[in-house]
Short mmCIF file of C-alpha atoms in Angstrom, two decimals:
data_model
loop_
_atom_site.label_atom_id
_atom_site.label_comp_id
_atom_site.label_asym_id
_atom_site.label_seq_id
_atom_site.Cartn_x
_atom_site.Cartn_y
_atom_site.Cartn_z
CA UNK A 1 125.93 166.70 -43.02
CA UNK A 2 125.41 170.47 -42.91
CA UNK A 3 128.11 173.03 -43.77
CA UNK A 4 127.70 176.31 -41.89
CA UNK A 5 128.89 179.83 -42.75
CA UNK A 6 131.62 180.68 -40.24
CA UNK A 7 130.65 184.33 -39.84
CA UNK A 8 126.95 183.97 -39.02
CA UNK A 9 126.48 180.20 -38.47
CA UNK A 10 123.95 180.11 -41.31
CA UNK A 11 123.57 176.79 -43.20
CA UNK A 12 125.29 176.88 -46.61
CA UNK A 13 124.99 173.30 -47.83
CA UNK A 14 123.23 170.15 -46.71
CA UNK A 15 124.36 166.68 -47.80
CA UNK A 16 122.21 163.60 -47.26
CA UNK A 17 123.04 159.91 -47.53
CA UNK A 18 121.24 157.49 -49.81
CA UNK A 19 120.51 154.83 -47.16
CA UNK A 20 119.06 155.01 -43.68
CA UNK A 21 121.37 153.69 -40.95
CA UNK A 22 124.47 153.77 -43.20
CA UNK A 23 126.05 156.25 -40.73
CA UNK A 24 126.45 158.86 -43.47
CA UNK A 25 128.67 161.56 -41.95
CA UNK A 26 130.46 159.25 -39.50
CA UNK A 27 133.74 160.52 -40.98
CA UNK A 28 134.17 163.84 -42.79
CA UNK A 29 137.28 165.43 -44.33
CA UNK A 30 137.97 168.50 -46.46
CA UNK A 31 140.92 168.44 -48.86
CA UNK A 32 141.82 169.44 -52.40
CA UNK A 33 141.81 166.08 -54.17
CA UNK A 34 141.85 167.29 -57.77
CA UNK A 35 144.53 170.00 -57.61
CA UNK A 36 142.26 172.95 -58.46
CA UNK A 37 143.11 174.88 -55.27
CA UNK A 38 139.61 174.38 -53.79
CA UNK A 39 138.85 172.09 -50.86
CA UNK A 40 136.56 169.19 -51.71
CA UNK A 41 134.37 167.35 -49.21
CA UNK A 42 134.63 163.63 -48.45
CA UNK A 43 131.91 161.98 -46.37
CA UNK A 44 132.03 158.41 -45.07
CA UNK A 45 129.11 156.02 -44.63
CA UNK A 46 130.78 152.94 -43.10
CA UNK A 47 127.59 150.88 -42.79
CA UNK A 48 126.51 151.32 -46.43
CA UNK A 49 124.92 148.11 -47.78
CA UNK A 50 125.05 146.78 -51.33
CA UNK A 51 123.44 143.85 -53.09
CA UNK A 52 125.69 141.07 -54.34
CA UNK A 53 125.22 139.37 -57.71
CA UNK A 54 123.42 136.57 -55.87
CA UNK A 55 120.93 139.05 -54.40
CA UNK A 56 122.33 138.95 -50.87
CA UNK A 57 122.79 142.27 -49.05
CA UNK A 58 126.20 142.95 -47.49
CA UNK A 59 127.63 145.81 -45.46
CA UNK A 60 130.72 147.23 -47.20
CA UNK A 61 130.85 151.00 -46.55
CA UNK A 62 131.15 153.92 -48.94
CA UNK A 63 132.83 157.34 -49.28
CA UNK A 64 131.13 160.19 -51.15
CA UNK A 65 133.30 162.86 -52.82
CA UNK A 66 131.76 166.28 -53.45
CA UNK A 67 134.05 168.47 -55.55
CA UNK A 68 133.93 172.20 -54.98
CA UNK A 69 133.58 174.46 -57.99
CA UNK A 70 134.48 178.16 -58.20
CA UNK A 71 130.81 178.99 -57.58
CA UNK A 72 130.47 176.60 -54.60
CA UNK A 73 129.54 173.01 -53.81
CA UNK A 74 127.08 170.78 -55.59
CA UNK A 75 125.27 168.54 -53.08
CA UNK A 76 124.02 166.21 -55.86
CA UNK A 77 125.84 163.55 -57.91
CA UNK A 78 129.02 162.91 -55.92
CA UNK A 79 131.77 160.54 -57.01
CA UNK A 80 131.70 157.41 -54.84
CA UNK A 81 134.21 154.88 -53.57
CA UNK A 82 132.70 151.63 -52.28
CA UNK A 83 134.41 149.10 -50.03
CA UNK A 84 134.87 145.48 -51.08
CA UNK A 85 135.22 143.65 -47.75
CA UNK A 86 132.00 142.56 -46.04
CA UNK A 87 131.75 144.18 -42.59
CA UNK A 88 134.89 146.16 -43.50
CA UNK A 89 133.26 149.49 -42.58
CA UNK A 90 135.03 151.31 -45.39
CA UNK A 91 134.67 155.04 -44.73
CA UNK A 92 134.97 154.83 -40.95
CA UNK A 93 137.87 157.30 -41.12
CA UNK A 94 139.20 159.66 -43.81
CA UNK A 95 142.50 161.55 -43.71
CA UNK A 96 144.40 163.80 -46.09
CA UNK A 97 147.99 162.69 -46.64
CA UNK A 98 149.23 165.62 -48.72
CA UNK A 99 151.05 165.09 -52.01
CA UNK A 100 153.10 162.03 -51.03
CA UNK A 101 154.18 160.97 -54.52
CA UNK A 102 154.74 164.52 -55.86
CA UNK A 103 152.19 164.13 -58.68
CA UNK A 104 150.46 167.43 -57.88
CA UNK A 105 147.45 165.80 -56.18
CA UNK A 106 146.82 165.20 -52.50
CA UNK A 107 146.60 161.58 -51.42
CA UNK A 108 144.08 160.33 -48.92
CA UNK A 109 143.62 157.40 -46.61
CA UNK A 110 140.22 155.79 -46.09
CA UNK A 111 139.86 153.68 -42.96
CA UNK A 112 138.25 150.27 -43.08
CA UNK A 113 138.26 149.24 -39.42
CA UNK A 114 136.65 145.85 -39.90
CA UNK A 115 138.84 144.71 -42.79
CA UNK A 116 140.38 141.31 -42.14
CA UNK A 117 140.92 139.52 -38.83
CA UNK A 118 139.89 142.50 -36.68
CA UNK A 119 142.75 144.69 -37.92
CA UNK A 120 142.08 148.16 -39.27
CA UNK A 121 143.43 148.84 -42.72
CA UNK A 122 142.82 151.43 -45.38
CA UNK A 123 143.30 152.32 -49.00
CA UNK A 124 144.77 155.27 -50.83
CA UNK A 125 142.95 155.24 -54.15
CA UNK A 126 144.33 157.07 -57.16
CA UNK A 127 141.60 159.52 -58.08
CA UNK A 128 141.49 161.05 -61.53
CA UNK A 129 141.50 164.86 -61.61
#
């Protein structure tokens, strides 16, 4: 995922996924998730695979959260949210919900289109500031 400067279309930041074929960048959203007044970047990888305790590989999906600082973005070391449902495709959609519970932080919805019996569901995790 590449972020471009709006005035001259020059690349500012480049974000890369950790696995090939995980569809890193399938869903992207910008929102202030920690209440600092700066938009943060959330990037979905719905085909992310993880190893189970038994050594089996399963597709669960993942969302990467890059927090913006006053001096800009840091492409390395994002916070991550990983799905739990096999073939759930967690991270297939990401949406900002605004401050629904009036706690001073924006909520978000992460789509998991393959979660349970072919019905799309999602989660709204509570993220620490």
